[in-house]
Amino acid sequence: MPDRINCREIFQASCQVIPGGVNSPTRAFPGLEMTPLIAARGEGAIVWDADGNPYIDYCHSWGAVILGHCHPAVVEAATDQMKMGAGFGMATRVELLIAQKICKHLPFIDKLRFVSSGTEATMSAIRLARGYTGRDKIVKFEGHYHGHSDGLLIKAGSAVVQINPEASSKGIPADFVRHTVCLPFNDIAIARDYIRSRDDIAAVILEPVAGNMGLVPSDPDFLTMLREETEEKGIVLIFDEVISGFRVGLQGAQGLYKITPDLTCLGKIIGAGFPAAAFGGKAAIMDHLAPIGEVYQAGTLSGHPVAMRAGLAALEQLEEPGFYEKLEVKTTLLVEALRRMMRDKKINGCVHHLGSMFTPFFGASEVRRKITLDQDQYCHFFKQLFKQGIYMAPSPYEANFVSSAHTDDHIQKTIFACNNLTF
Ligand code: PMP
């Protein structure tokens, strides 16, 4: 019987048939030297592993499940759709409804197209930007992750401007990354000088609130500069809001910073835990997509009706007055406790916090760009919390997420566990 097999056995057996035992690398707990969590089920803010142990979950499907696991409205919508047909390969009304809702909340998205993953969203947005501008080069920033498409997996070295970038994965020909330039994040002078010096840049892409180097928000002046300089040069500014979209507020990071990108990539929350993502923006750019334009982009499962129904049901919940404020209050309590803990234990670290996202950084008192953190201390922190039934991100370079399903009790238990930590 499956539930009598413990996590270790499942993981070992998985390693025989799935490379590394997992379908996405961080799930294997690299660097932690322990059996990863094998999830059996989730409800609200709790995930149970295959041995029946409960964990207060701060991963929440890497931020996708902002309402917690199995929110009744999401379960009902997805179940209802499954009874009507899981997918047709034809247009459906629910795609229209969720597109209208997203366009309402993100007023600078005139049109959008749904895809099935964040990787597809950024890859397609970049192809569109290239097709629209007729240029090849793209600029990204160190520490920012935009999925695993060839042109975006660039080694972020220490060189100021990587004129000859190297792929950060084997299997990517040097030719495929030679149009990508990786610049330091939040460094106004370097990015401005580079953009001014070129006439061949199609797009600048960034996470306006970076979540893949730990949580590191953009400096507002940095974003303002990027908007001004890209506008001046006719470069498409792409905000990758796969994490921050509908996470930092109904209008995402663009609402928070009051800066309008040309294209926006969304993912995670809009699929409520199902595979869904999107890219969208100004109609003048989006209308270059097939079938009306010459930039080809497609997907058998794109706009999948089950994911769209679930996503629409989730977005409706986010519109409840005070939704984001309540999340922030809970997160603040936890973040303050983590900061106190670091102070009391004289740890060289800091805690970043924005809305319902937070990252404890070990080995740095300030983080404004990608830096090397104290991996050992983070592992120690993670493992001690894990033993007490608290699941934080299994890597120091990730964000944690509070959901509307976290109760005061969950937060207090987490604070108690943090106060028990030894270093
Ligand atoms: N962009 C950002 C900002 C992300 O955080 C991620 C995934 N964590 C992606 C793109 C890629 O999304 P996916 O894993 O769905 O392909």
CSV table of C-alpha atoms and ligand atoms in Angstrom, one decimal:
chain,number,residue,atom,x,y,z
A,1,MET,CA,0.0,0.0,0.0
A,2,PRO,CA,1.5,3.4,-1.0
A,3,ASP,CA,1.0,5.0,2.4
A,4,ARG,CA,2.9,2.4,4.2
A,5,ILE,CA,6.0,3.1,2.2
A,6,ASN,CA,8.0,5.8,4.0
A,7,CYS,CA,9.6,8.8,2.4
A,8,ARG,CA,13.0,7.2,2.2
A,9,GLU,CA,11.7,4.1,0.4
A,10,ILE,CA,9.7,6.2,-2.1
A,11,PHE,CA,12.7,8.4,-2.7
A,12,GLN,CA,15.1,5.5,-3.2
A,13,ALA,CA,12.7,3.8,-5.6
A,14,SER,CA,12.1,7.0,-7.4
A,15,CYS,CA,15.8,7.4,-8.0
A,16,GLN,CA,15.6,4.2,-10.0
A,17,VAL,CA,13.1,5.5,-12.5
A,18,ILE,CA,13.4,9.3,-12.3
A,19,PRO,CA,16.8,11.1,-12.5
A,20,GLY,CA,17.7,12.2,-9.0
A,21,GLY,CA,14.3,10.9,-7.9
A,22,VAL,CA,12.6,14.2,-8.7
A,23,ASN,CA,11.1,16.1,-11.5
A,24,SER,CA,12.6,19.5,-10.6
A,25,PRO,CA,16.1,19.7,-9.0
A,26,THR,CA,15.4,21.6,-5.7
A,27,ARG,CA,12.9,19.0,-4.7
A,28,ALA,CA,15.8,16.6,-4.0
A,29,PHE,CA,17.1,18.9,-1.2
A,30,PRO,CA,20.5,19.4,-2.9
A,31,GLY,CA,23.2,20.2,-0.3
A,32,LEU,CA,21.1,19.2,2.6
A,33,GLU,CA,22.1,15.5,2.6
A,34,MET,CA,18.8,14.2,3.8
A,35,THR,CA,15.8,12.4,2.4
A,36,PRO,CA,13.5,15.1,0.8
A,37,LEU,CA,10.0,15.6,1.8
A,38,ILE,CA,7.7,13.3,-0.2
A,39,ALA,CA,4.3,15.1,0.0
A,40,ALA,CA,1.3,12.9,0.4
A,41,ARG,CA,-1.4,15.5,0.9
A,42,GLY,CA,-2.0,19.1,1.9
A,43,GLU,CA,-4.8,21.0,3.6
A,44,GLY,CA,-4.7,24.7,4.4
A,45,ALA,CA,-1.2,25.6,5.5
A,46,ILE,CA,-0.2,22.0,6.3
A,47,VAL,CA,1.5,19.4,4.2
A,48,TRP,CA,1.7,15.8,5.3
A,49,ASP,CA,4.6,13.6,4.2
A,50,ALA,CA,4.3,10.0,3.1
A,51,ASP,CA,4.9,8.9,6.7
A,52,GLY,CA,2.0,11.0,8.0
A,53,ASN,CA,4.2,13.8,9.5
A,54,PRO,CA,2.6,17.2,9.3
A,55,TYR,CA,4.6,20.3,8.4
A,56,ILE,CA,3.6,24.0,8.5
A,57,ASP,CA,4.3,24.8,4.9
A,58,TYR,CA,6.1,28.0,3.8
A,59,CYS,CA,6.8,26.8,0.3
A,60,HIS,CA,3.2,26.5,-0.9
A,61,SER,CA,4.1,25.1,-4.3
A,62,TRP,CA,6.8,27.9,-4.5
A,63,GLY,CA,4.2,30.5,-4.0
A,64,ALA,CA,1.5,29.2,-6.3
A,65,VAL,CA,-1.0,28.3,-3.7
A,66,ILE,CA,-1.6,31.6,-2.0
A,67,LEU,CA,-4.9,30.4,-0.5
A,68,GLY,CA,-3.3,27.3,1.0
A,69,HIS,CA,-3.8,23.7,-0.1
A,70,CYS,CA,-7.3,22.5,-1.2
A,71,HIS,CA,-9.1,25.8,-0.8
A,72,PRO,CA,-12.8,24.9,-1.2
A,73,ALA,CA,-13.5,27.4,-3.9
A,74,VAL,CA,-10.5,26.2,-6.0
A,75,VAL,CA,-11.4,22.5,-5.4
A,76,GLU,CA,-15.0,23.1,-6.4
A,77,ALA,CA,-14.1,25.0,-9.6
A,78,ALA,CA,-11.5,22.5,-10.7
A,79,THR,CA,-13.7,19.5,-10.0
A,80,ASP,CA,-16.7,21.0,-11.8
A,81,GLN,CA,-14.6,21.7,-14.8
A,82,MET,CA,-13.2,18.1,-14.8
A,83,LYS,CA,-16.7,16.8,-15.0
A,84,MET,CA,-17.3,18.9,-18.1
A,85,GLY,CA,-14.1,17.8,-19.8
A,86,ALA,CA,-10.5,18.3,-18.8
A,87,GLY,CA,-9.3,19.8,-22.1
A,88,PHE,CA,-10.5,20.2,-25.7
A,89,GLY,CA,-7.7,21.9,-27.7
A,90,MET,CA,-10.4,24.4,-28.5
A,91,ALA,CA,-11.1,27.9,-27.1
A,92,THR,CA,-13.3,28.1,-24.0
A,93,ARG,CA,-15.2,30.8,-22.2
A,94,VAL,CA,-13.2,30.5,-19.0
A,95,GLU,CA,-10.0,31.7,-20.8
A,96,LEU,CA,-11.9,34.8,-21.7
A,97,LEU,CA,-13.1,35.3,-18.1
A,98,ILE,CA,-9.7,35.0,-16.5
A,99,ALA,CA,-8.0,37.1,-19.2
A,100,GLN,CA,-10.6,39.9,-18.6
A,101,LYS,CA,-9.9,39.6,-14.8
A,102,ILE,CA,-6.2,39.8,-15.2
A,103,CYS,CA,-6.4,42.8,-17.6
A,104,LYS,CA,-8.7,44.5,-15.1
A,105,HIS,CA,-6.2,44.3,-12.3
A,106,LEU,CA,-3.1,44.9,-14.4
A,107,PRO,CA,-4.3,47.8,-16.5
A,108,PHE,CA,-1.2,47.9,-18.7
A,109,ILE,CA,-1.9,44.5,-20.0
A,110,ASP,CA,-4.2,45.0,-23.0
A,111,LYS,CA,-4.0,41.4,-24.2
A,112,LEU,CA,-2.4,38.3,-22.9
A,113,ARG,CA,-1.8,34.7,-23.9
A,114,PHE,CA,-1.8,31.7,-21.6
A,115,VAL,CA,0.9,29.0,-21.5
A,116,SER,CA,1.6,26.2,-19.2
A,117,SER,CA,4.7,27.2,-17.3
A,118,GLY,CA,6.8,30.3,-16.3
A,119,THR,CA,9.5,29.0,-18.6
A,120,GLU,CA,7.2,29.1,-21.6
A,121,ALA,CA,5.9,32.6,-20.6
A,122,THR,CA,9.4,34.2,-20.5
A,123,MET,CA,10.6,32.3,-23.5
A,124,SER,CA,7.6,33.4,-25.6
A,125,ALA,CA,7.8,37.0,-24.3
A,126,ILE,CA,11.4,37.2,-25.5
A,127,ARG,CA,10.6,35.7,-28.9
A,128,LEU,CA,7.8,38.3,-29.2
A,129,ALA,CA,10.1,41.1,-28.2
A,130,ARG,CA,12.7,40.0,-30.8
A,131,GLY,CA,10.1,39.7,-33.5
A,132,TYR,CA,8.6,43.1,-32.6
A,133,THR,CA,11.9,45.0,-32.5
A,134,GLY,CA,13.8,43.0,-35.2
A,135,ARG,CA,16.8,42.9,-32.7
A,136,ASP,CA,18.5,39.9,-31.1
A,137,LYS,CA,20.2,40.9,-27.9
A,138,ILE,CA,18.6,40.5,-24.5
A,139,VAL,CA,19.7,41.8,-21.1
A,140,LYS,CA,19.0,40.0,-17.8
A,141,PHE,CA,20.3,40.4,-14.3
A,142,GLU,CA,22.5,38.2,-12.1
A,143,GLY,CA,20.6,36.1,-9.7
A,144,HIS,CA,17.3,36.4,-11.6
A,145,TYR,CA,15.7,33.2,-12.8
A,146,HIS,CA,13.4,33.2,-15.7
A,147,GLY,CA,12.9,29.4,-16.2
A,148,HIS,CA,15.2,27.0,-18.0
A,149,SER,CA,15.0,28.0,-21.7
A,150,ASP,CA,18.4,27.9,-23.4
A,151,GLY,CA,18.9,31.6,-23.9
A,152,LEU,CA,18.2,32.5,-20.3
A,153,LEU,CA,20.4,30.0,-18.4
A,154,ILE,CA,23.4,32.2,-18.2
A,155,LYS,CA,26.3,31.8,-15.8
A,156,ALA,CA,26.3,34.8,-13.6
A,157,GLY,CA,30.0,35.4,-13.1
A,158,SER,CA,31.8,38.2,-11.4
A,159,ALA,CA,32.7,40.1,-14.5
A,160,VAL,CA,31.0,43.4,-14.6
A,161,VAL,CA,29.6,42.9,-18.1
A,162,GLN,CA,29.7,39.5,-19.5
A,163,ILE,CA,30.4,40.1,-23.1
A,164,ASN,CA,31.0,36.4,-23.7
A,165,PRO,CA,28.5,34.7,-21.5
A,166,GLU,CA,28.7,31.1,-20.7
A,167,ALA,CA,25.7,28.8,-20.3
A,168,SER,CA,25.1,27.7,-16.8
A,169,SER,CA,24.0,24.2,-17.9
A,170,LYS,CA,25.7,21.7,-20.2
A,171,GLY,CA,23.8,21.1,-23.4
A,172,ILE,CA,23.4,24.7,-24.3
A,173,PRO,CA,25.6,25.7,-27.3
A,174,ALA,CA,27.6,28.9,-26.9
A,175,ASP,CA,25.8,30.2,-29.9
A,176,PHE,CA,22.5,30.1,-28.1
A,177,VAL,CA,23.6,32.3,-25.3
A,178,ARG,CA,25.7,34.8,-27.2
A,179,HIS,CA,22.8,37.2,-27.5
A,180,THR,CA,22.2,37.3,-23.8
A,181,VAL,CA,24.0,39.7,-21.5
A,182,CYS,CA,23.9,39.4,-17.8
A,183,LEU,CA,24.4,42.5,-15.7
A,184,PRO,CA,24.6,43.1,-11.9
A,185,PHE,CA,21.2,43.7,-10.3
A,186,ASN,CA,20.4,47.1,-8.8
A,187,ASP,CA,23.5,48.7,-10.3
A,188,ILE,CA,22.2,51.8,-12.0
A,189,ALA,CA,25.4,53.0,-13.6
A,190,ILE,CA,26.4,49.7,-15.2
A,191,ALA,CA,23.0,49.0,-16.7
A,192,ARG,CA,22.4,52.5,-17.9
A,193,ASP,CA,25.8,52.7,-19.6
A,194,TYR,CA,25.4,49.3,-21.2
A,195,ILE,CA,21.9,50.1,-22.6
A,196,ARG,CA,23.1,53.5,-23.9
A,197,SER,CA,26.0,51.9,-25.6
A,198,ARG,CA,24.0,49.5,-27.7
A,199,ASP,CA,21.4,49.7,-30.5
A,200,ASP,CA,20.8,46.0,-30.8
A,201,ILE,CA,18.9,45.2,-27.6
A,202,ALA,CA,15.4,43.7,-28.1
A,203,ALA,CA,14.5,43.3,-24.4
A,204,VAL,CA,15.5,43.9,-20.9
A,205,ILE,CA,14.0,41.2,-18.6
A,206,LEU,CA,14.0,41.2,-14.8
A,207,GLU,CA,12.1,40.1,-11.7
A,208,PRO,CA,11.1,43.5,-10.3
A,209,VAL,CA,10.9,41.7,-7.0
A,210,ALA,CA,13.5,39.1,-7.2
A,211,GLY,CA,12.6,35.8,-5.6
A,212,ASN,CA,15.2,33.5,-6.9
A,213,MET,CA,18.2,34.8,-5.1
A,214,GLY,CA,16.3,35.0,-1.9
A,215,LEU,CA,13.8,37.9,-1.8
A,216,VAL,CA,15.6,41.0,-3.1
A,217,PRO,CA,13.3,43.8,-4.2
A,218,SER,CA,14.5,46.2,-6.9
A,219,ASP,CA,15.6,49.6,-5.8
A,220,PRO,CA,12.9,52.0,-7.1
A,221,ASP,CA,15.5,54.2,-8.8
A,222,PHE,CA,16.9,51.2,-10.6
A,223,LEU,CA,13.5,50.3,-12.1
A,224,THR,CA,12.8,54.0,-13.0
A,225,MET,CA,16.1,54.1,-14.8
A,226,LEU,CA,15.4,50.9,-16.7
A,227,ARG,CA,12.0,52.2,-17.8
A,228,GLU,CA,13.4,55.5,-19.0
A,229,GLU,CA,16.4,54.1,-20.8
A,230,THR,CA,14.5,51.3,-22.5
A,231,GLU,CA,11.8,53.7,-23.6
A,232,GLU,CA,14.4,56.0,-25.1
A,233,LYS,CA,15.9,53.1,-27.1
A,234,GLY,CA,12.7,51.4,-28.1
A,235,ILE,CA,13.6,48.3,-26.1
A,236,VAL,CA,10.9,46.0,-24.7
A,237,LEU,CA,10.9,46.1,-20.9
A,238,ILE,CA,9.7,42.7,-19.6
A,239,PHE,CA,8.7,42.3,-16.0
A,240,ASP,CA,8.9,38.6,-15.0
A,241,GLU,CA,6.2,38.6,-12.3
A,242,VAL,CA,5.8,34.8,-12.2
A,243,ILE,CA,6.3,35.0,-8.5
A,244,SER,CA,5.4,38.6,-7.7
A,245,GLY,CA,2.2,38.7,-9.8
A,246,PHE,CA,-0.9,38.6,-7.5
A,247,ARG,CA,1.6,37.9,-4.6
A,248,VAL,CA,2.7,41.4,-3.7
A,249,GLY,CA,-0.7,42.8,-4.4
A,250,LEU,CA,-3.5,42.7,-7.0
A,251,GLN,CA,-1.5,44.8,-9.3
A,252,GLY,CA,1.8,42.9,-8.8
A,253,ALA,CA,5.2,44.7,-8.6
A,254,GLN,CA,4.2,47.1,-11.3
A,255,GLY,CA,1.4,48.4,-9.1
A,256,LEU,CA,3.7,48.6,-6.1
A,257,TYR,CA,6.5,50.5,-7.9
A,258,LYS,CA,4.1,52.3,-10.3
A,259,ILE,CA,6.2,51.4,-13.2
A,260,THR,CA,4.7,50.1,-16.5
A,261,PRO,CA,6.5,47.4,-18.3
A,262,ASP,CA,5.8,46.7,-22.0
A,263,LEU,CA,5.3,43.0,-21.3
A,264,THR,CA,4.6,41.0,-18.1
A,265,CYS,CA,5.0,37.3,-17.4
A,266,LEU,CA,2.7,35.7,-14.9
A,267,GLY,CA,2.6,32.2,-13.5
A,268,LYS,CA,2.1,30.4,-10.2
A,269,ILE,CA,-0.9,32.1,-8.5
A,270,ILE,CA,-2.9,32.5,-11.7
A,271,GLY,CA,-3.0,28.7,-12.0
A,272,ALA,CA,-3.8,28.1,-8.2
A,273,GLY,CA,-1.4,25.1,-8.2
A,274,PHE,CA,-2.2,23.9,-11.7
A,275,PRO,CA,0.2,24.3,-14.6
A,276,ALA,CA,-0.7,27.8,-16.0
A,277,ALA,CA,1.2,30.9,-16.8
A,278,ALA,CA,0.8,33.8,-19.2
A,279,PHE,CA,2.5,36.7,-20.9
A,280,GLY,CA,0.8,39.9,-21.9
A,281,GLY,CA,1.1,43.6,-22.5
A,282,LYS,CA,0.5,46.4,-25.0
A,283,ALA,CA,-1.8,45.4,-27.8
A,284,ALA,CA,0.7,46.9,-30.3
A,285,ILE,CA,3.2,44.3,-29.3
A,286,MET,CA,0.9,41.4,-28.5
A,287,ASP,CA,-0.8,41.6,-31.9
A,288,HIS,CA,2.5,40.4,-33.5
A,289,LEU,CA,1.7,36.9,-32.3
A,290,ALA,CA,0.3,34.2,-34.6
A,291,PRO,CA,-2.4,33.8,-35.8
A,292,ILE,CA,-2.6,37.6,-36.5
A,293,GLY,CA,1.1,38.3,-36.5
A,294,GLU,CA,4.3,36.7,-37.6
A,295,VAL,CA,5.7,35.5,-34.2
A,296,TYR,CA,4.8,31.9,-33.8
A,297,GLN,CA,3.8,30.6,-30.4
A,298,ALA,CA,1.4,27.8,-29.4
A,299,GLY,CA,0.6,25.1,-26.9
A,300,THR,CA,-1.7,22.0,-26.9
A,301,LEU,CA,-2.5,22.5,-23.2
A,302,SER,CA,-2.3,26.3,-23.1
A,303,GLY,CA,-5.3,27.9,-21.3
A,304,HIS,CA,-6.1,24.5,-19.9
A,305,PRO,CA,-9.7,24.8,-18.7
A,306,VAL,CA,-9.2,23.1,-15.3
A,307,ALA,CA,-6.3,25.4,-14.5
A,308,MET,CA,-8.2,28.4,-15.8
A,309,ARG,CA,-11.3,27.6,-13.6
A,310,ALA,CA,-9.1,27.0,-10.6
A,311,GLY,CA,-7.1,30.2,-11.2
A,312,LEU,CA,-10.2,32.3,-11.7
A,313,ALA,CA,-11.7,31.0,-8.5
A,314,ALA,CA,-8.4,31.8,-6.7
A,315,LEU,CA,-8.3,35.4,-8.1
A,316,GLU,CA,-11.8,36.0,-7.0
A,317,GLN,CA,-10.7,35.3,-3.4
A,318,LEU,CA,-7.8,37.7,-3.6
A,319,GLU,CA,-10.3,40.5,-4.4
A,320,GLU,CA,-11.8,40.2,-0.9
A,321,PRO,CA,-11.1,43.5,0.9
A,322,GLY,CA,-8.1,43.3,3.2
A,323,PHE,CA,-6.8,40.1,1.7
A,324,TYR,CA,-3.2,41.3,1.2
A,325,GLU,CA,-3.2,43.4,4.4
A,326,LYS,CA,-4.0,40.3,6.5
A,327,LEU,CA,-1.3,38.4,4.9
A,328,GLU,CA,1.2,41.1,5.5
A,329,VAL,CA,0.3,41.4,9.2
A,330,LYS,CA,0.9,37.6,9.7
A,331,THR,CA,4.2,37.7,7.8
A,332,THR,CA,5.4,40.7,9.8
A,333,LEU,CA,5.0,38.9,13.1
A,334,LEU,CA,7.1,36.0,11.8
A,335,VAL,CA,9.7,38.2,10.2
A,336,GLU,CA,10.1,40.2,13.4
A,337,ALA,CA,10.6,37.0,15.4
A,338,LEU,CA,13.3,35.8,12.9
A,339,ARG,CA,15.1,39.2,13.2
A,340,ARG,CA,14.9,39.0,17.0
A,341,MET,CA,16.3,35.5,16.9
A,342,MET,CA,19.2,36.5,14.6
A,343,ARG,CA,20.0,39.5,17.0
A,344,ASP,CA,19.8,37.4,20.1
A,345,LYS,CA,22.0,34.6,18.7
A,346,LYS,CA,24.4,37.2,17.3
A,347,ILE,CA,24.1,35.8,13.8
A,348,ASN,CA,25.5,37.7,10.9
A,349,GLY,CA,22.4,37.9,8.8
A,350,CYS,CA,19.3,39.8,7.9
A,351,VAL,CA,15.6,39.0,7.0
A,352,HIS,CA,14.1,40.5,3.9
A,353,HIS,CA,10.3,40.9,3.8
A,354,LEU,CA,7.8,42.2,1.3
A,355,GLY,CA,4.1,41.5,1.8
A,356,SER,CA,3.7,37.8,2.3
A,357,MET,CA,7.2,36.9,1.1
A,358,PHE,CA,10.3,36.6,3.2
A,359,THR,CA,13.9,35.3,3.2
A,360,PRO,CA,16.2,34.9,6.1
A,361,PHE,CA,19.8,35.5,4.8
A,362,PHE,CA,22.7,33.9,6.7
A,363,GLY,CA,26.2,35.3,6.2
A,364,ALA,CA,25.2,38.8,5.0
A,365,SER,CA,23.9,41.8,6.8
A,366,GLU,CA,22.7,43.4,3.6
A,367,VAL,CA,21.7,41.9,0.2
A,368,ARG,CA,21.0,44.1,-2.8
A,369,ARG,CA,22.4,41.8,-5.4
A,370,LYS,CA,23.4,38.2,-5.9
A,371,ILE,CA,26.0,37.3,-3.2
A,372,THR,CA,27.4,34.1,-1.7
A,373,LEU,CA,25.5,33.1,1.5
A,374,ASP,CA,26.4,30.9,4.4
A,375,GLN,CA,25.0,27.6,3.1
A,376,ASP,CA,26.0,25.6,6.1
A,377,GLN,CA,24.3,27.9,8.6
A,378,TYR,CA,21.2,27.9,6.4
A,379,CYS,CA,21.2,24.1,6.3
A,380,HIS,CA,21.4,24.0,10.1
A,381,PHE,CA,18.5,26.5,10.3
A,382,PHE,CA,16.4,24.5,7.8
A,383,LYS,CA,17.0,21.1,9.4
A,384,GLN,CA,16.2,22.3,13.0
A,385,LEU,CA,12.9,23.8,11.8
A,386,PHE,CA,12.1,20.7,9.7
A,387,LYS,CA,12.5,18.5,12.8
A,388,GLN,CA,10.0,20.7,14.6
A,389,GLY,CA,7.5,20.3,11.7
A,390,ILE,CA,8.2,23.6,9.9
A,391,TYR,CA,9.0,23.5,6.2
A,392,MET,CA,10.9,26.5,4.9
A,393,ALA,CA,12.5,26.8,1.5
A,394,PRO,CA,15.2,24.0,1.3
A,395,SER,CA,17.8,26.4,-0.1
A,396,PRO,CA,19.2,29.8,1.1
A,397,TYR,CA,18.5,31.4,-2.3
A,398,GLU,CA,14.7,31.1,-2.2
A,399,ALA,CA,11.8,33.0,-0.9
A,400,ASN,CA,9.2,31.7,1.6
A,401,PHE,CA,5.5,32.3,1.3
A,402,VAL,CA,2.8,32.9,3.8
A,403,SER,CA,-0.7,32.0,2.6
A,404,SER,CA,-4.2,33.0,3.7
A,405,ALA,CA,-4.5,29.5,5.3
A,406,HIS,CA,-1.7,30.2,7.9
A,407,THR,CA,-3.5,30.8,11.2
A,408,ASP,CA,-2.2,32.7,14.2
A,409,ASP,CA,-1.5,29.4,15.7
A,410,HIS,CA,0.7,28.3,12.8
A,411,ILE,CA,2.6,31.6,13.0
A,412,GLN,CA,3.0,31.3,16.8
A,413,LYS,CA,4.2,27.7,16.5
A,414,THR,CA,6.8,28.8,13.9
A,415,ILE,CA,7.9,31.6,16.2
A,416,PHE,CA,8.2,29.2,19.1
A,417,ALA,CA,10.3,26.8,16.9
A,418,CYS,CA,12.6,29.7,15.8
A,419,ASN,CA,13.1,30.7,19.4
A,420,ASN,CA,14.3,27.1,20.1
A,421,LEU,CA,17.0,27.2,17.5
A,422,THR,CA,20.6,26.7,18.5
A,423,PHE,CA,23.6,27.8,16.5
B,1,PMP,N1,10.2,33.2,-13.6
B,1,PMP,C1,10.3,33.2,-12.3
B,1,PMP,C2,10.5,34.6,-11.6
B,1,PMP,C3,10.3,32.1,-11.5
B,1,PMP,O1,10.3,32.2,-10.2
B,1,PMP,C4,10.1,30.8,-12.2
B,1,PMP,C5,10.0,29.5,-11.4
B,1,PMP,N2,10.3,29.6,-10.1
B,1,PMP,C6,10.0,30.8,-13.6
B,1,PMP,C7,10.1,32.0,-14.3
B,1,PMP,C8,9.9,29.5,-14.3
B,1,PMP,O2,8.6,29.0,-14.1
B,1,PMP,P1,8.3,27.4,-14.3
B,1,PMP,O3,9.1,26.7,-13.2
B,1,PMP,O4,6.8,27.4,-14.1
B,1,PMP,O5,8.8,27.1,-15.7
